[in-house]
Coordinates of C-alpha atoms and ligand atoms in Angstrom, one line a residue:
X10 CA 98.1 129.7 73.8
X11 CA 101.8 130.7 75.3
X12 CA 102.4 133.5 76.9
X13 CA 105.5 135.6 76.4
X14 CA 108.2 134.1 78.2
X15 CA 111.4 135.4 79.6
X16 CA 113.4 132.9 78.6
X17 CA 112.2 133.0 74.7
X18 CA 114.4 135.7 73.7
X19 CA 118.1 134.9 73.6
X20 CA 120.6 136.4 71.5
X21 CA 123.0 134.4 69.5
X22 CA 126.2 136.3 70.2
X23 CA 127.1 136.1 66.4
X24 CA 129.0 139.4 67.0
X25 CA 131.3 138.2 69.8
X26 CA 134.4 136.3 69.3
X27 CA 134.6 132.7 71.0
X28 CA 136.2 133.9 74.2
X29 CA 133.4 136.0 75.0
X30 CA 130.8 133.6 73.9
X31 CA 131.9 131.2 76.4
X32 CA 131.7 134.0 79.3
X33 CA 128.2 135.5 78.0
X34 CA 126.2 131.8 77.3
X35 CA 123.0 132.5 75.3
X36 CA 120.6 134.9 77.9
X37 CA 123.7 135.2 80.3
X38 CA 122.1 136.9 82.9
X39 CA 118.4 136.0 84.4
X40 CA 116.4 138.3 82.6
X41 CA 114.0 138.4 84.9
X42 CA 115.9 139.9 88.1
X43 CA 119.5 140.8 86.5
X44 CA 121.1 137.8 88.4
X45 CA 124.6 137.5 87.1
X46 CA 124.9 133.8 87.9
X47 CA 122.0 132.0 85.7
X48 CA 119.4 131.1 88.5
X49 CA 119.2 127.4 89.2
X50 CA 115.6 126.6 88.3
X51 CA 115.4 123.3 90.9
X52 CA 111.5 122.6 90.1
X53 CA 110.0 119.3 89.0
X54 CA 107.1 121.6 87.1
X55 CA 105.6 125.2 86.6
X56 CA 102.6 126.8 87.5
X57 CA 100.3 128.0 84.4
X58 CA 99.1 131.6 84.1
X59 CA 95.1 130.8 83.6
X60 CA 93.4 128.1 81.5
X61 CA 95.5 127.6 78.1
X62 CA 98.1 130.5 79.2
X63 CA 101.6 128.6 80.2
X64 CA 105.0 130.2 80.2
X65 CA 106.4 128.0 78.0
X66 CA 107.3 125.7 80.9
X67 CA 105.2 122.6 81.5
X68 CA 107.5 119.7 83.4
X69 CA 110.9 119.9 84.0
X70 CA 111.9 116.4 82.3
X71 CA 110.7 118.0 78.9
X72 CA 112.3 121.8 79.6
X73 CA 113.8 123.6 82.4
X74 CA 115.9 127.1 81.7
X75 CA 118.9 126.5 83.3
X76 CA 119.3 123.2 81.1
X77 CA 118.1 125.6 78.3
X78 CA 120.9 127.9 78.6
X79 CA 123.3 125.2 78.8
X80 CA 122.1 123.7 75.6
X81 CA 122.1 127.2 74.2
X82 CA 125.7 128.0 74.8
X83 CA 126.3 125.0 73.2
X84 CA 125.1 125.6 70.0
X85 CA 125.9 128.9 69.3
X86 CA 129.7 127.5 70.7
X87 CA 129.3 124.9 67.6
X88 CA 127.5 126.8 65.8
X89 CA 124.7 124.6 65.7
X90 CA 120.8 125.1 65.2
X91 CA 120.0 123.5 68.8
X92 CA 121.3 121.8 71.3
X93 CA 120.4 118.7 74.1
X94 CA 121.8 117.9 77.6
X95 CA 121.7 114.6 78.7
X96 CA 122.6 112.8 82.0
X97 CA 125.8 111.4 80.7
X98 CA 127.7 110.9 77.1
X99 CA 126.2 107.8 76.9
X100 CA 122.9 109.1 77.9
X101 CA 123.5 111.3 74.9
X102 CA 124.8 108.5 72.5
X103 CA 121.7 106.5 73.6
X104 CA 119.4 109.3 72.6
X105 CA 121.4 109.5 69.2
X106 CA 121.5 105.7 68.3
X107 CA 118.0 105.4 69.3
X108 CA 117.0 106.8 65.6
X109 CA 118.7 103.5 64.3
X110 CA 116.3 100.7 62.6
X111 CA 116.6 97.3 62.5
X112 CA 118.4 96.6 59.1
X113 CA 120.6 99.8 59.3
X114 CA 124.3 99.9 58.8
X115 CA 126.3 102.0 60.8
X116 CA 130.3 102.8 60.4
X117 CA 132.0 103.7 63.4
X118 CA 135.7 104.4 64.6
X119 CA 137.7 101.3 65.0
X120 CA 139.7 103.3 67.7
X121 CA 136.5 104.1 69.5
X122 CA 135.4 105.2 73.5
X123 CA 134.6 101.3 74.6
X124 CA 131.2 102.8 76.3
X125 CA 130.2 103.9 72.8
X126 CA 131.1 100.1 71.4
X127 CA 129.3 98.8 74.3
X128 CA 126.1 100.8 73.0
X129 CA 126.5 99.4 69.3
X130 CA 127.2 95.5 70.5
X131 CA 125.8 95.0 73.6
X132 CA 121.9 97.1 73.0
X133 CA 121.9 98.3 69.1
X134 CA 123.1 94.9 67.8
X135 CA 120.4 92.5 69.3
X136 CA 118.1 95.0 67.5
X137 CA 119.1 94.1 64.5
X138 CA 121.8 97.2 63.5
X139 CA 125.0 96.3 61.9
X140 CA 127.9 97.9 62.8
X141 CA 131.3 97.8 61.2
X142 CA 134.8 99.4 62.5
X143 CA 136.9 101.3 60.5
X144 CA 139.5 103.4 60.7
X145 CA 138.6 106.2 58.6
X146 CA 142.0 108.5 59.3
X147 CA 142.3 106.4 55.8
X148 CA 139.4 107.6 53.4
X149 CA 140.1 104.7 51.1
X150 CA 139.1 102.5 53.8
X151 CA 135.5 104.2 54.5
X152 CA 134.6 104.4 50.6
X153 CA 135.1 100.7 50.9
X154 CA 132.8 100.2 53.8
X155 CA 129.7 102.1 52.3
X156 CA 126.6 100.5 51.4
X157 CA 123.4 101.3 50.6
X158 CA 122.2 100.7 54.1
X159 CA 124.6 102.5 55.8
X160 CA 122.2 105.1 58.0
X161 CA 125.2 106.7 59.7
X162 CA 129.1 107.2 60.1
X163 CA 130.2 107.7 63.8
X164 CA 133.9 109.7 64.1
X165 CA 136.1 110.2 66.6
X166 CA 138.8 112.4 66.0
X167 CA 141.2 112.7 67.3
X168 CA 140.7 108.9 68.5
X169 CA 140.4 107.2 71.5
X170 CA 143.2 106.7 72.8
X171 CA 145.5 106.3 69.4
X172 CA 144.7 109.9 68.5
X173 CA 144.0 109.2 65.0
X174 CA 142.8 111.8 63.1
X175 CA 140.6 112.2 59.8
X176 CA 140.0 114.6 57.5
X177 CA 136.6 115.7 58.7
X178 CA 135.7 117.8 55.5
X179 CA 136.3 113.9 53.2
X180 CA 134.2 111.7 55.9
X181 CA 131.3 113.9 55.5
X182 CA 131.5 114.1 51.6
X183 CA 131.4 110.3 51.7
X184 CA 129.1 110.2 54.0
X185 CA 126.3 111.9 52.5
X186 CA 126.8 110.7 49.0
X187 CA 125.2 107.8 50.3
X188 CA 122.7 109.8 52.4
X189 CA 123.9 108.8 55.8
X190 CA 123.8 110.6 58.8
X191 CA 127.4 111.9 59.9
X192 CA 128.4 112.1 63.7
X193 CA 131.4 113.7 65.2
X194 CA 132.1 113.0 68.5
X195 CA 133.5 116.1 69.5
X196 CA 135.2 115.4 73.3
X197 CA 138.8 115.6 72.9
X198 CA 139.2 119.0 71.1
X199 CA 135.4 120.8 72.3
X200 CA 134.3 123.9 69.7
X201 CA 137.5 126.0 71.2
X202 CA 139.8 123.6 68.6
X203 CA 137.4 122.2 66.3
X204 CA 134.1 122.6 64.9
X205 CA 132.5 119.3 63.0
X206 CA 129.1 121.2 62.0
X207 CA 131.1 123.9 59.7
X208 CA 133.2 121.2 58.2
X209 CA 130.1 119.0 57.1
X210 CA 129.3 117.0 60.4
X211 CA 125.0 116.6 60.8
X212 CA 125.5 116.1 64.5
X213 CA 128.1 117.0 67.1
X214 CA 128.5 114.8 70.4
X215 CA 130.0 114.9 73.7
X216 CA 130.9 114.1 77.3
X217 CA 130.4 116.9 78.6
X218 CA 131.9 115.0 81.7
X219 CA 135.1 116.0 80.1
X220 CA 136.3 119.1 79.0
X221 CA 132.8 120.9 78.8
X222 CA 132.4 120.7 82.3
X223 CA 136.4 120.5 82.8
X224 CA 136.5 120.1 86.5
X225 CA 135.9 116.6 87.3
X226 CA 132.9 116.7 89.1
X227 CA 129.5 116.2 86.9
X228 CA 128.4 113.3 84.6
X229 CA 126.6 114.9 81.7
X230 CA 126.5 114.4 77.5
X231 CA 125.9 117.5 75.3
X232 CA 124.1 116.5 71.5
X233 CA 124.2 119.7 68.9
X234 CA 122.2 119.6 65.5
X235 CA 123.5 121.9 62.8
X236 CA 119.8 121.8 61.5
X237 CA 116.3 121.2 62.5
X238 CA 116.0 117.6 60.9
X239 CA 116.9 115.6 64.3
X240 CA 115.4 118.3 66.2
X241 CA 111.8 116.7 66.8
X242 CA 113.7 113.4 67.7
X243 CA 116.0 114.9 70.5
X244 CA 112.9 116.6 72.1
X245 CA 111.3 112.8 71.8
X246 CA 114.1 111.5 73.6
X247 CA 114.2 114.0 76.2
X248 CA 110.7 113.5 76.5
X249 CA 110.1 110.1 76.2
X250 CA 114.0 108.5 77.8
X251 CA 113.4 111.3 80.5
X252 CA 117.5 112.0 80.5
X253 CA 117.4 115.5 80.4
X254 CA 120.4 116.9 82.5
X255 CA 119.4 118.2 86.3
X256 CA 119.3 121.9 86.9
X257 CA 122.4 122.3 89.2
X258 CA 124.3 119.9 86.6
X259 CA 123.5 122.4 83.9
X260 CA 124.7 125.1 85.7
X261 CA 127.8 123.6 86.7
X262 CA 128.4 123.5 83.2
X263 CA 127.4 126.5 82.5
X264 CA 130.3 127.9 85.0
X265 CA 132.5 125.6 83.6
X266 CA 132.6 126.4 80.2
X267 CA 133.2 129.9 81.1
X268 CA 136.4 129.3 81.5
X269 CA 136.7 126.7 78.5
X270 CA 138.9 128.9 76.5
X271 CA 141.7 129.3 79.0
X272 CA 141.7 125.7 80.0
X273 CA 142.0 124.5 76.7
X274 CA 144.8 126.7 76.0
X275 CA 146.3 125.7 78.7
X276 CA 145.7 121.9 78.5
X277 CA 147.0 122.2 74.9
X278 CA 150.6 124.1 75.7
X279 CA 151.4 121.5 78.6
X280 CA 150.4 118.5 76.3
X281 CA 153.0 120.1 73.9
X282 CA 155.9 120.5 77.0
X283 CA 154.9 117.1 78.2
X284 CA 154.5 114.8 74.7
X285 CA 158.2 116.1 73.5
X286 CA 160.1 115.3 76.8
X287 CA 157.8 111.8 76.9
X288 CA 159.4 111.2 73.4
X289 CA 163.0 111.4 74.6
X290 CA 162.5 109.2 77.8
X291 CA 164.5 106.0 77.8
X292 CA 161.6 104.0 78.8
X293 CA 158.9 105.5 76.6
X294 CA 158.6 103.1 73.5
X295 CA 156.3 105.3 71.3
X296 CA 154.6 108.6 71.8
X297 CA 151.2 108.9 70.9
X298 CA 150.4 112.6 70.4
X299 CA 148.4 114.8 67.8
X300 CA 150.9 117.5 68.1
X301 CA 154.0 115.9 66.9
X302 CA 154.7 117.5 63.2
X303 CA 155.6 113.9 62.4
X304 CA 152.4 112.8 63.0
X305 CA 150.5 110.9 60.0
X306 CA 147.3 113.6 60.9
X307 CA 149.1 116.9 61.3
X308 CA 148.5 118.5 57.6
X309 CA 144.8 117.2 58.3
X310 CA 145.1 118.6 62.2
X311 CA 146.0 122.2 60.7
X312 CA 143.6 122.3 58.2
X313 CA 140.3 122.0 60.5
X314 CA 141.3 122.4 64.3
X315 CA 143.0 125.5 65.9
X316 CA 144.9 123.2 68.5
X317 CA 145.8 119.3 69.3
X318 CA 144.3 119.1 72.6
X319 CA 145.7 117.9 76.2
X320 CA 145.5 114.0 75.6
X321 CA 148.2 112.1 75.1
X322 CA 149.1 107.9 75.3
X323 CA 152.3 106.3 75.4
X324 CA 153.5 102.3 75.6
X325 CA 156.4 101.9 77.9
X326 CA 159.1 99.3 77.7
X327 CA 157.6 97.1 80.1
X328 CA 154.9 95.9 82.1
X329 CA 156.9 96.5 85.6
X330 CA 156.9 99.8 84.5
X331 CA 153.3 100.4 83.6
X332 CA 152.8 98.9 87.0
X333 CA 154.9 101.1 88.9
X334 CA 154.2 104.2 86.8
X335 CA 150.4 104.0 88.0
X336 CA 151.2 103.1 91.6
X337 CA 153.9 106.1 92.2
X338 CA 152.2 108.7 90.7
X339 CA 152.1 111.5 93.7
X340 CA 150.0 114.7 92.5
X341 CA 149.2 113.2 88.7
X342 CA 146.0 110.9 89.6
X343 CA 145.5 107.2 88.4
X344 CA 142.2 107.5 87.6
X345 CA 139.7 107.0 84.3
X346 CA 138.2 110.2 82.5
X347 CA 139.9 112.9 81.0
X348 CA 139.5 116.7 79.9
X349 CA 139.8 118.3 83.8
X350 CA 142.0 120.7 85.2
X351 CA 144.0 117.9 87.3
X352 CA 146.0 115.6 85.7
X353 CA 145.1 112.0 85.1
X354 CA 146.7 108.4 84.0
X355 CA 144.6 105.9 82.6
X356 CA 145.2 102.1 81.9
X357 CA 142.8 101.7 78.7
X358 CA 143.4 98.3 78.9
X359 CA 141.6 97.2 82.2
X360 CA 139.8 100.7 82.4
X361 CA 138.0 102.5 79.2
X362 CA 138.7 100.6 76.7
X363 CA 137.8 97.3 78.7
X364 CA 134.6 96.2 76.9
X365 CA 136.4 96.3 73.4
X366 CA 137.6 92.8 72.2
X367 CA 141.1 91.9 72.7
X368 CA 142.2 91.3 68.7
X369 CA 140.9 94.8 68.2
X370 CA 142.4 95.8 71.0
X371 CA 145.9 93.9 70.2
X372 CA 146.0 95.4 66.4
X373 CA 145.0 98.8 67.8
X374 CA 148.1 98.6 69.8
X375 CA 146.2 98.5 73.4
X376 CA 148.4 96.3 74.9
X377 CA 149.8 95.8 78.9
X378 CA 152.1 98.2 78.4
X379 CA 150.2 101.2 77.4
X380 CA 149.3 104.3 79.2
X381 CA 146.9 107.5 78.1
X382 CA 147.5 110.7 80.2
X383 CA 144.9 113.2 80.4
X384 CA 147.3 116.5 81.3
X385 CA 145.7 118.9 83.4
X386 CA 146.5 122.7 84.0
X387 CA 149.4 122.6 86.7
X388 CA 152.7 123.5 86.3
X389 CA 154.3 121.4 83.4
X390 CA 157.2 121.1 85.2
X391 CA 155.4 119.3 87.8
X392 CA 153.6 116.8 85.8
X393 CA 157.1 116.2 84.3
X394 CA 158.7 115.6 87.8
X395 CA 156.1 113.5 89.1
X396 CA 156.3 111.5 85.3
X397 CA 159.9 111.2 86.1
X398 CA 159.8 110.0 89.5
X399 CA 157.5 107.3 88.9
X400 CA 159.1 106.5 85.8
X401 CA 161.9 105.4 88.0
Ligands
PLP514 C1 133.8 109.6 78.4 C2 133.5 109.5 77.0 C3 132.2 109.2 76.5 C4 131.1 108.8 77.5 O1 130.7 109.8 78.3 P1 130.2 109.7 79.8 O2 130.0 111.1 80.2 O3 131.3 109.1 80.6 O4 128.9 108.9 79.8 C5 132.0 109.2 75.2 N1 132.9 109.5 74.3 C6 134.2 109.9 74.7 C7 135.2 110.2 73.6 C8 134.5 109.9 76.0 O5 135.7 110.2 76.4

């Protein structure tokens, strides 16, 4: 027998518009003593009332409320049913792929994060999984793909770092006509721009290294389920993997995402600012950027997200300056992630998208030259100075 617990009896903030949902979480404030600030529950395990009489906390690896509240803000932010915090976004993509069989076909992103490739080839693969590469911003090309064993379709949208985009809405039609299970990875635009379970996704992803977290300083993955089919799995996972987020992770996120809905604004206006004057640099070849009305995506882009995001990529006219680009940066960083308030350059090439093979990465357009900028929340026109000074 349970007892009552404190913790059970969390509102869903269906009233509130996203802005205050991402101040207010799920409980918000401790119910127990009125703390503002969620407590951070740092215990390994709980003690139990009498014999048979817990509080609905055993052990720590299985539940712990400050993790709880995290992965409660998350779902009602996706509107999901429930939500999971892992140690990492591939902690989290290890957890998902770990309902795969041997003999299953899976459909994944051609332009895809290389951890998440490294997952399908390098583990998922010797286990006898299948996975093929498409790029599904064409539908035509994912209706080819299906068969009859295909257990899931894995999106990205926009991609990684081509910024692709697919109709969301059409993947998950096709998807499920042939029963499979249909994954968004959610990083790039978070719930503030886009929200894959009201469009037809089964399951919503993240790094919530990345904009979730958005300050550059935890590792963590977030997995939402718009119903309770994958629920008994995740909890199995949890259990079972033992890569349940810490407490003081989770409520870093937890601060974090309070002020998702400002950063995100922000990251989206200077992305706009810093993509156009990209575009008309002499040394910028191409412009890789959501945003731009001439992009192939942007009817699909206005009909399901609220906003393009802060990531942009770019190939320059030459290797020297690729080179010198990443070396004379002054405030922009030259460093790998994304999604934080400082802004970053990334070399895809030798950094994230190392582990995927170089003909996919030579028909994606990866090449030597090629550069993906992650813009922070500074002054635009100091991201544009410091672009123009090492630019040369
Ligand atoms: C970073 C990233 C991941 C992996 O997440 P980690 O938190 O680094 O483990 C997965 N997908 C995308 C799109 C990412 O950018």
């Amino acid at each position: 027998m349970r007892a009552e617990c404190y913790y059970d009896d969390y509102d869903k903030k269906e009233n509130l518009h996203f802005d205050s949902k991402v101040v207010h979480g799920a409980l918000g404030c401790d119910p127990m003593t009125g703390s503002l600030s969620f407590p951070i529950f740092q215990t390994a395990t709980y003690k139990h009332r009498a014999f048979d009489v817990s509080t609905g906390y055993l052990y720590s690896r299985l539940q712990n409320p400050t993790r709880q509240e995290l992965e409660r803000t998350m779902a009602i932010l996706e509107e999901g049913f429930e939500a999971f915090a892992f140690t990492s976004g591939q902690a989290a993509h290890m957890a998902l792929f770990g309902m795969l069989k041997d003999g299953d076909h899976i459909i994944l992103s051609d332009d895809l994060y290389g951890g998440t490739f490294r997952i399908a080839e390098d583990i998922f693969r010797e286990l006898g999984c299948d996975f093929e590469y498409v790029d599904m911003s064409d539908i035509e090309n994912l209706e080819a793909a299906m068969k009859d064993n295909t257990k899931m379709v894995f999106l990205e949208t926009p991609t990684n770092p081509m910024m692709r985009v697919s109709d969301i809405r059409k993947v998950s039609e096709v998807a499920h006509r042939y029963n499979a299970v249909f994954v968004v990875d959610n990083t790039f635009l978070t719930p503030y721009f886009q929200k894959p379970l009201t469009l037809g996704a089964d399951i919503v992803t993240h790094s919530g290294t990345k904009y979730i977290c958005g300050h550059n300083d935890v590792i963590a993955g977030i997995v939402v389920i718009k119903d309770d089919t994958y629920s008994d799995h995740f909890h199995m996972q949890l259990k079972s993997r033992g890569n349940g987020l810490g407490p003081m992770d989770s409520w870093l996120l937890i601060r974090g995402l309070k002020t998702l809905s400002l950063r995100m604004e922000k990251h989206n206006e200077n992305a706009k600012i810093v993509a156009k004057w990209l575009r008309n640099h002499p040394k910028v070849k191409k412009v890789y950027y959501a945003g731009f009305e001439d992009h192939k995506g942007y009817q699909i882009s206005l009909s399901q997200t609220t906003g393009f995001g802060g990531m942009i990529s770019f190939e320059l006219d030459s290797l020297d300056t690729a080179k010198k680009l990443l070396s004379d940066v002054k405030m922009i960083l030259f460093a790998e992630s994304l999604g934080g308030t400082e802004t970053l350059v990334t070399y895809p090439l030798t950094q994230t998208h190392e582990s995927i093979p170089a003909d996919i990465r030579e028909k994606l357009g990866i090449n030597e030259r090629f550069i993906r900028i992650s813009i922070g929340i500074e002054d635009p026109r100091d991201i544009i100075a410091d672009l123009e000074q090492a630019l040369g």
